[in-house]
Amino acid sequence: MTEPATSPTTGGAPRISTGVAGLDNVLCGGLTPSRLYLLEGTPGTGKTTMALQFLKQGVECGERVLYVTLSETTDELRAAAATHGWSLDGVDVYELVDEMGLDPDSEQSILHPSEIELGETVKEVIARVDDLKPDRVVFDSLSELRLLAQNQLRYRRQILALKRFFAKRACTVLMLDDKTSETGDVQLHSIAHGVVSLDQAPREYGPERRRLRIVKMRGIKFRGGYHDFVLETGGIRVFPRLVAAEHRSTFDPTGKSTGSAELDLLLGGGLVPGTNALLLGPSGIGKTTTAIRCMLTALERGEAATYYLFDEGLGTLLTRSKTLGMDLSPHLASGLLTITQIDPAELSPGEFASMARQAVEERNATFVVVDSLNAYLHAMPGEQFLILQMHELLNYLNQQGVTTLLVLGQHGVVGEIRTDVDLSYLSDCILLFRFFEARGQVRGALSVVKSRVNAHERTIRELRFSSRGLQVGEALDDFEGVLSGLPAYRGKMALLAGEASARDGER
């Protein structure tokens, strides 16, 4: 969705769009026009791409735009734009040092900056701007200008002179800096009206993670901190950091059925909108199937649902769900259900939060399943604040009245069972799944160990899956060792009947 070219600020002054998806949101409306901004980042972070998007937005708004380059040729810029499917029609490109600079008889030499007069270079820029009268200007890059200046004092004076010149001509200027100076040009931050810093960090597996941060922005409010972004064909997309407190809505908190009367009793009245439930247990116990049963019931009520699938293939999920009497195909065909299969190695926390927001705000999803958190957490082992980001996402979903199910697998089958991470304090409700032994068979047990909103049962019920779907039995007495991870049933109450089959042991 294209963001508006101009938008009002809190004080009523107009803003101009950067042309970068999500960045205007980070800037709370866009850039203040007729100001000079610094876009900094090491080589490869996407500065040129962002600058081209900034100018393309100007062209679409009927503005005159100018790209002043000391580091790339016009052909290189056109080739870079073509990789994104863009044309530079409407963008005036001015090469300060063209192929004439390679002539030994020329007064200037790109190989020996000391032979070039900085003043003459700045005069060329001024003359070009006076001739074209652009509304937007990109200056690429300051590292070359720094080399021409040879000392910091002269360099700073020229930047200040350019700033005053552009301000008098109502130009919005984006100056690019590749941060190649040894000490870093922090002094540039004081000169620029705003500073946007781009960053990329390699990971041991998968693509590098890219982030941006608004270092400063005079006179306007902006969203601080790091924001994930991706550089892909078509340009840069920014995923603004999610702040749950900014998103509040009203909804009916009445509990809704899971599709099983016995499970509803165990939960104390069903699942409550605006809460999240953690399905916790070992692999093969039935967590995914239980989540699908609850989601299918919501779909049958007419609710829109989104399922984020990390672990298994979509075909496998649909096939075994249908085998268990839970056919999801009609709801996929109607568009009421969206199943998003995710490659966790390609994902950043910000992108995942953006996907969830899109599902809620654009597709009106009121039921969300994340299956599983194990893959999500393992995909980003270097993220220091991943749990805090998940906390913010869950708060957002709760405030939107969404019912969220989180599947979290535990290590081990019987005996000592371990969990990768403790998310119990984030959860409004915890469903604990366990295997148990009775009469020579391995069976499944389900209990609710926590609920913030309902007076839930503290009993243990048997859980079975068959072609009839999910079956929850009566409350069972005489269990031993449930919390130790090795439950055994020694009671006399009849257990659920049914043939053991290969498909009974679903996750």
XYZ file of C-alpha atoms in Angstrom:
507
model
C 0.000 0.000 0.000
C 1.492 3.340 -1.080
C 1.776 5.863 1.709
C 0.516 9.408 1.085
C 2.884 11.874 -0.542
C 2.153 14.447 2.114
C 0.567 14.142 5.520
C -0.047 16.599 8.339
C 2.048 16.546 11.464
C 0.661 16.932 14.945
C 1.148 20.655 14.668
C -0.513 20.867 11.259
C 2.627 21.403 9.144
C 2.774 19.194 6.043
C 5.155 16.279 5.671
C 6.446 14.624 2.541
C 6.601 10.873 2.023
C 9.925 9.075 1.835
C 8.479 6.583 -0.644
C 9.739 3.708 1.522
C 7.051 1.343 2.790
C 6.849 1.583 6.575
C 9.395 4.397 6.998
C 6.773 7.142 7.048
C 5.127 5.237 9.899
C 8.418 5.220 11.814
C 8.650 8.965 11.179
C 5.045 9.436 12.313
C 4.075 11.024 9.000
C 7.180 11.523 6.870
C 9.888 14.160 6.498
C 9.641 17.887 7.050
C 10.176 19.463 3.604
C 12.993 21.873 2.738
C 15.432 20.323 5.195
C 18.751 18.486 4.920
C 18.877 14.872 6.108
C 21.740 12.431 6.550
C 21.324 8.797 5.497
C 24.250 6.784 6.828
C 25.239 3.154 6.690
C 28.098 0.879 5.719
C 28.325 -0.278 2.086
C 25.588 -2.755 1.221
C 22.977 -1.591 3.707
C 20.661 -0.152 1.019
C 21.385 3.588 1.012
C 21.243 3.969 -2.774
C 18.017 1.966 -2.995
C 16.374 4.093 -0.320
C 17.583 7.280 -2.013
C 16.111 6.164 -5.344
C 12.786 5.389 -3.666
C 12.841 8.871 -2.145
C 13.325 10.446 -5.578
C 10.805 8.164 -7.295
C 8.194 9.280 -4.783
C 8.959 12.872 -5.756
C 8.517 12.072 -9.453
C 5.148 10.453 -8.733
C 4.105 13.642 -6.938
C 5.047 15.790 -9.934
C 8.196 17.196 -8.353
C 11.553 17.853 -10.009
C 14.282 15.654 -8.541
C 18.066 15.517 -8.847
C 20.588 12.782 -8.072
C 24.113 14.193 -7.634
C 26.683 11.408 -7.713
C 30.397 11.322 -7.114
C 30.583 7.571 -6.560
C 28.496 5.937 -9.300
C 27.904 6.577 -12.971
C 24.531 7.175 -14.555
C 24.674 3.755 -16.199
C 25.348 2.095 -12.838
C 22.402 3.886 -11.273
C 20.111 2.903 -14.127
C 21.256 -0.704 -13.830
C 20.608 -0.667 -10.078
C 17.132 0.755 -10.634
C 16.396 -1.838 -13.330
C 17.049 -4.686 -10.872
C 14.026 -3.412 -8.931
C 11.939 -2.972 -12.063
C 12.230 0.815 -11.939
C 12.923 3.432 -14.556
C 14.842 6.614 -13.844
C 12.612 8.607 -16.174
C 11.966 11.930 -14.493
C 15.112 11.679 -12.353
C 17.913 14.042 -13.370
C 21.280 12.406 -12.700
C 24.336 14.636 -12.500
C 27.814 13.092 -12.399
C 30.200 15.511 -10.753
C 33.190 13.584 -12.091
C 32.514 12.045 -15.469
C 34.827 10.222 -17.849
C 36.602 13.507 -18.587
C 38.111 13.174 -15.126
C 40.207 10.290 -16.414
C 41.900 12.513 -18.994
C 45.518 13.215 -17.880
C 45.186 16.705 -19.286
C 42.111 17.394 -17.191
C 42.499 19.680 -14.202
C 40.606 17.178 -12.053
C 41.472 13.604 -11.191
C 39.281 11.128 -9.368
C 42.391 9.162 -8.452
C 44.095 12.039 -6.625
C 41.621 14.032 -4.504
C 44.335 16.432 -3.444
C 44.435 17.777 -7.007
C 40.738 18.665 -6.996
C 39.462 21.952 -5.713
C 36.517 21.352 -3.391
C 35.211 24.833 -4.018
C 34.882 24.156 -7.761
C 32.995 20.943 -7.072
C 30.516 22.704 -4.797
C 30.090 25.469 -7.400
C 29.103 22.836 -9.969
C 26.430 21.498 -7.619
C 25.105 24.995 -6.967
C 24.996 25.796 -10.669
C 23.117 22.573 -11.437
C 20.553 23.192 -8.705
C 20.006 26.789 -9.809
C 19.452 25.561 -13.354
C 17.098 22.670 -12.533
C 15.357 24.095 -9.419
C 14.607 20.629 -7.949
C 12.299 19.909 -5.044
C 14.277 16.853 -3.922
C 18.029 16.274 -4.088
C 20.146 13.217 -3.272
C 23.872 13.785 -2.750
C 25.897 10.552 -3.103
C 28.187 10.457 -1.306
C 29.801 12.486 1.432
C 32.828 10.194 1.637
C 34.093 11.555 -1.703
C 33.435 15.104 -0.561
C 35.380 14.381 2.608
C 38.365 13.243 0.568
C 38.239 16.400 -1.507
C 38.206 18.597 1.584
C 41.303 16.942 3.102
C 40.581 18.413 6.554
C 37.567 18.384 8.858
C 37.231 22.147 9.198
C 37.008 22.781 5.469
C 34.676 19.810 5.058
C 32.297 21.061 7.762
C 32.243 24.566 6.305
C 31.291 23.243 2.868
C 28.486 21.092 4.307
C 27.143 24.110 6.203
C 27.338 26.199 3.038
C 25.406 23.563 1.083
C 22.817 23.339 3.841
C 22.166 27.103 3.731
C 22.076 27.073 -0.050
C 19.501 24.257 -0.269
C 17.359 25.770 2.505
C 16.997 29.037 0.586
C 15.828 27.125 -2.489
C 13.240 24.979 -0.627
C 14.996 21.711 -1.463
C 14.602 18.572 0.602
C 18.069 17.018 0.572
C 19.203 13.494 1.370
C 22.959 13.192 1.848
C 24.430 9.688 1.813
C 27.417 8.690 3.928
C 29.036 5.235 3.888
C 30.674 5.684 7.338
C 34.146 4.910 5.982
C 35.885 7.659 7.936
C 38.136 6.387 10.695
C 36.662 8.450 13.508
C 33.120 8.781 12.217
C 31.510 12.090 11.391
C 29.412 12.663 14.468
C 29.634 16.367 13.735
C 27.450 15.775 10.684
C 24.657 14.763 13.037
C 24.598 18.250 14.499
C 24.443 19.843 11.047
C 21.678 17.652 9.593
C 18.031 18.225 10.428
C 17.573 14.465 10.781
C 19.737 11.333 10.696
C 18.651 7.867 9.552
C 21.149 5.086 10.243
C 21.076 1.759 8.366
C 22.690 -1.356 9.769
C 23.179 -4.980 8.720
C 24.403 -7.877 10.836
C 25.392 -11.306 9.463
C 24.030 -14.445 11.090
C 25.621 -17.865 11.332
C 22.859 -19.271 9.140
C 20.450 -17.523 6.822
C 20.525 -14.011 5.398
C 21.887 -11.001 7.231
C 19.463 -9.021 9.344
C 18.931 -5.396 8.388
C 17.767 -2.712 10.785
C 17.393 1.058 10.772
C 17.244 3.649 13.512
C 16.249 7.281 13.558
C 19.196 8.845 15.349
C 17.637 12.320 15.442
C 14.825 14.254 13.826
C 14.359 17.866 14.805
C 10.921 19.171 15.571
C 8.934 16.002 14.946
C 8.005 12.921 16.894
C 9.322 9.586 15.665
C 9.434 5.958 16.780
C 12.738 5.336 18.491
C 14.740 2.142 18.633
C 15.634 -0.331 15.910
C 13.211 -1.286 13.157
C 13.773 -4.344 10.969
C 13.709 -3.913 7.199
C 14.265 -6.044 4.118
C 16.009 -5.131 0.888
C 14.298 -7.054 -1.901
C 13.306 -6.745 -5.537
C 11.009 -3.748 -5.558
C 12.887 -1.794 -2.926
C 13.088 -1.526 0.845
C 10.273 -2.433 3.211
C 10.496 -1.268 6.818
C 8.691 -3.040 9.652
C 8.017 -0.460 12.376
C 8.676 -1.696 15.885
C 5.395 -2.784 17.420
C 4.209 -0.748 20.412
C 1.143 -2.486 21.843
C 0.049 0.551 23.876
C -0.721 2.400 20.632
C -3.308 -0.172 19.563
C -6.375 -0.507 21.725
C -9.892 -1.563 20.783
C -13.135 -2.692 22.383
C -14.452 -6.240 22.085
C -16.758 -8.723 23.775
C -14.752 -10.837 26.269
C -17.357 -13.603 26.471
C -15.836 -17.078 26.325
C -16.390 -19.113 23.152
C -16.540 -22.850 22.647
C -13.572 -24.911 21.513
C -15.848 -27.429 19.780
C -15.572 -29.896 22.634
C -17.954 -29.629 25.606
C -15.514 -31.471 27.839
C -12.612 -29.203 26.866
C -14.823 -26.167 27.500
C -15.500 -27.462 31.010
C -11.788 -28.025 31.563
C -11.105 -24.419 30.503
C -13.901 -23.069 32.676
C -16.079 -21.865 29.821
C -14.025 -22.070 26.623
C -11.483 -19.709 25.089
C -11.869 -16.016 25.844
C -11.257 -13.357 23.125
C -8.366 -11.071 23.990
C -6.360 -13.838 25.643
C -3.622 -16.220 24.568
C -3.312 -19.885 25.426
C -0.080 -21.878 25.542
C -0.348 -25.510 24.431
C 2.571 -27.163 26.185
C 3.685 -30.775 25.888
C 6.000 -33.320 24.268
C 6.062 -34.097 20.562
C 3.250 -36.334 19.312
C 0.819 -35.641 22.143
C -1.763 -33.675 20.115
C -1.009 -29.973 20.530
C -1.381 -29.080 16.855
C -4.532 -31.135 16.422
C -6.115 -29.508 19.473
C -5.244 -26.065 18.105
C -6.801 -26.946 14.736
C -9.997 -28.197 16.422
C -10.349 -24.913 18.317
C -9.609 -22.884 15.177
C -12.058 -24.878 13.048
C -14.822 -24.180 15.564
C -14.060 -20.456 15.285
C -14.175 -20.713 11.481
C -17.542 -22.450 11.656
C -18.797 -19.478 13.692
C -17.739 -17.214 10.833
C -14.561 -15.845 12.402
C -11.510 -15.163 10.226
C -8.406 -17.091 11.285
C -4.688 -17.044 10.499
C -2.382 -20.007 11.042
C 1.400 -19.484 11.055
C 2.992 -22.805 10.183
C 6.680 -23.130 11.041
C 7.336 -26.835 11.501
C 5.589 -29.062 8.975
C 4.473 -28.889 5.367
C 1.121 -27.420 4.430
C 0.109 -30.569 2.547
C 0.841 -32.759 5.558
C -1.165 -30.499 7.854
C -4.211 -30.453 5.565
C -4.117 -34.205 4.910
C -3.986 -35.350 8.503
C -6.517 -32.740 9.610
C -8.972 -34.089 7.047
C -8.225 -37.655 8.166
C -9.188 -36.660 11.697
C -12.494 -35.235 10.501
C -11.361 -31.610 10.357
C -11.394 -30.507 6.718
C -9.878 -27.039 6.360
C -10.122 -26.843 2.561
C -13.552 -25.117 2.346
C -12.397 -22.340 4.652
C -9.164 -21.877 2.699
C -11.191 -21.632 -0.510
C -13.564 -19.058 1.004
C -10.668 -16.927 2.223
C -11.835 -17.106 5.829
C -8.698 -19.079 6.733
C -5.153 -18.064 5.840
C -2.312 -20.519 6.436
C 1.102 -18.919 6.099
C 3.985 -21.358 5.815
C 7.097 -19.683 7.163
C 10.751 -20.412 6.611
C 12.092 -19.392 10.030
C 15.635 -18.937 8.702
C 14.406 -16.051 6.531
C 12.388 -14.269 9.200
C 13.082 -11.330 11.488
C 11.011 -10.536 14.597
C 9.856 -7.256 13.117
C 8.646 -8.891 9.918
C 6.693 -11.531 11.848
C 5.017 -8.858 13.986
C 4.162 -6.939 10.815
C 2.586 -10.071 9.307
C 0.430 -10.530 12.415
C -0.673 -6.896 12.332
C -1.598 -7.205 8.670
C -3.705 -10.302 9.397
C -5.606 -8.513 12.160
C -5.988 -5.063 10.619
C -6.440 -5.929 6.947
C -7.968 -9.422 7.001
C -9.887 -8.940 10.271
C -8.514 -12.152 11.777
C -9.847 -12.822 15.284
C -8.171 -16.202 15.781
C -4.394 -16.667 15.422
C -2.314 -19.835 15.838
C 1.494 -19.870 16.024
C 2.822 -23.400 15.442
C 5.338 -23.607 16.824
C 7.250 -21.228 19.032
C 10.198 -23.636 19.040
C 11.012 -22.939 15.389
C 10.465 -19.210 15.857
C 12.834 -19.062 18.820
C 15.474 -21.322 17.245
C 15.507 -19.243 14.062
C 16.839 -16.230 15.931
C 19.240 -17.526 18.583
C 21.219 -14.292 18.631
C 18.242 -12.065 19.387
C 18.729 -10.707 22.899
C 15.241 -9.327 23.373
C 13.145 -11.855 21.489
C 10.963 -12.627 24.519
C 10.234 -8.925 24.983
C 9.207 -8.669 21.343
C 6.915 -11.685 21.753
C 5.462 -10.046 24.877
C 4.671 -6.904 22.879
C 3.081 -8.934 20.067
C 0.886 -10.914 22.471
C -0.213 -7.715 24.222
C -1.142 -6.256 20.841
C -3.195 -9.314 19.864
C -4.923 -9.325 23.262
C -5.856 -5.657 22.953
C -7.339 -6.339 19.525
C -9.641 -9.011 20.958
C -7.828 -11.827 19.155
C -7.836 -15.379 20.516
C -4.231 -16.612 20.201
C -2.979 -20.179 20.511
C 0.759 -20.766 20.932
C 2.150 -24.251 20.404
C 5.344 -25.002 22.338
C 6.965 -28.422 22.178
C 8.943 -29.877 25.067
C 11.976 -32.150 24.916
C 11.407 -35.736 25.951
C 8.413 -38.042 25.950
C 8.335 -39.473 29.460
C 10.389 -38.831 32.556
C 12.295 -35.558 32.595
C 10.717 -33.120 30.134
C 12.444 -29.835 29.326
C 11.327 -26.604 27.690
C 13.516 -24.360 25.513
C 12.198 -21.185 27.069
C 9.755 -20.299 29.803
C 6.826 -18.411 28.310
C 4.365 -19.337 31.024
C 4.334 -15.828 32.493
C 3.295 -14.416 29.096
C 0.347 -16.768 28.756
C -3.177 -16.159 30.001
C -3.952 -19.868 29.884
C -1.759 -22.991 29.855
C -2.920 -26.365 28.554
C -0.560 -29.087 29.713
C -0.361 -32.255 27.601
C 1.186 -35.464 28.937
C 1.536 -39.111 27.982
C 0.490 -41.664 30.567
C 0.485 -45.434 30.878
C -2.630 -47.441 31.666
C -3.408 -51.127 31.133
C -0.444 -51.658 28.904
C -1.169 -48.710 26.582
C 0.336 -45.242 26.115
C -2.409 -42.654 26.237
C -2.701 -38.867 26.342
C -3.792 -36.641 29.217
C -4.784 -32.979 29.242
C -5.083 -30.532 32.109
C -5.343 -26.765 32.497
C -2.756 -25.525 34.966
C -3.373 -21.780 34.613
C -6.122 -19.405 33.551
C -6.234 -15.704 34.268
C -9.838 -15.245 33.158
C -11.759 -18.413 34.064
C -12.279 -20.586 37.139
C -10.906 -23.638 35.350
C -11.007 -27.277 36.364
C -7.969 -28.657 38.102
C -8.687 -32.167 36.973
C -6.943 -34.381 34.444
C -8.872 -35.670 31.450
C -7.936 -38.257 28.887
C -7.271 -37.026 25.346
C -7.690 -39.127 22.210
C -7.701 -38.447 18.474
C -9.416 -40.616 15.895
C -11.450 -40.320 12.710
C -14.158 -38.808 14.932
C -11.775 -35.974 15.729
C -10.750 -34.751 19.164
C -12.199 -36.613 22.144
C -11.848 -35.445 25.738
C -12.917 -37.897 28.419
C -14.352 -37.515 31.873
C -12.235 -36.205 34.726
C -9.941 -39.004 35.901
C -9.021 -39.676 39.520
C -6.053 -41.539 40.924
C -3.329 -40.115 38.682
C 0.199 -40.217 39.994
C 3.309 -38.370 38.830
C 1.682 -35.908 36.413
C 3.920 -32.953 37.236
C 7.024 -35.130 37.353
C 6.515 -35.901 33.668
C 5.758 -39.609 34.137
C 2.019 -39.885 34.884
C 0.443 -43.246 35.633
C -3.271 -43.937 36.014
C -4.308 -46.414 38.694
C -8.006 -45.601 38.949
C -11.079 -47.613 38.067
C -12.937 -45.106 35.850
C -13.350 -46.338 32.285
C -10.991 -44.810 29.741
C -11.952 -43.678 26.246
C -12.566 -46.586 23.900
C -11.248 -46.754 20.363
C -8.810 -48.582 18.171
C -5.206 -47.527 18.496
C -3.980 -46.450 15.112
C -1.001 -44.749 13.609
C -2.930 -41.552 13.268
C -4.010 -41.460 16.930
C -0.596 -40.243 17.945
C -0.781 -36.868 16.204
C 1.136 -33.908 17.530
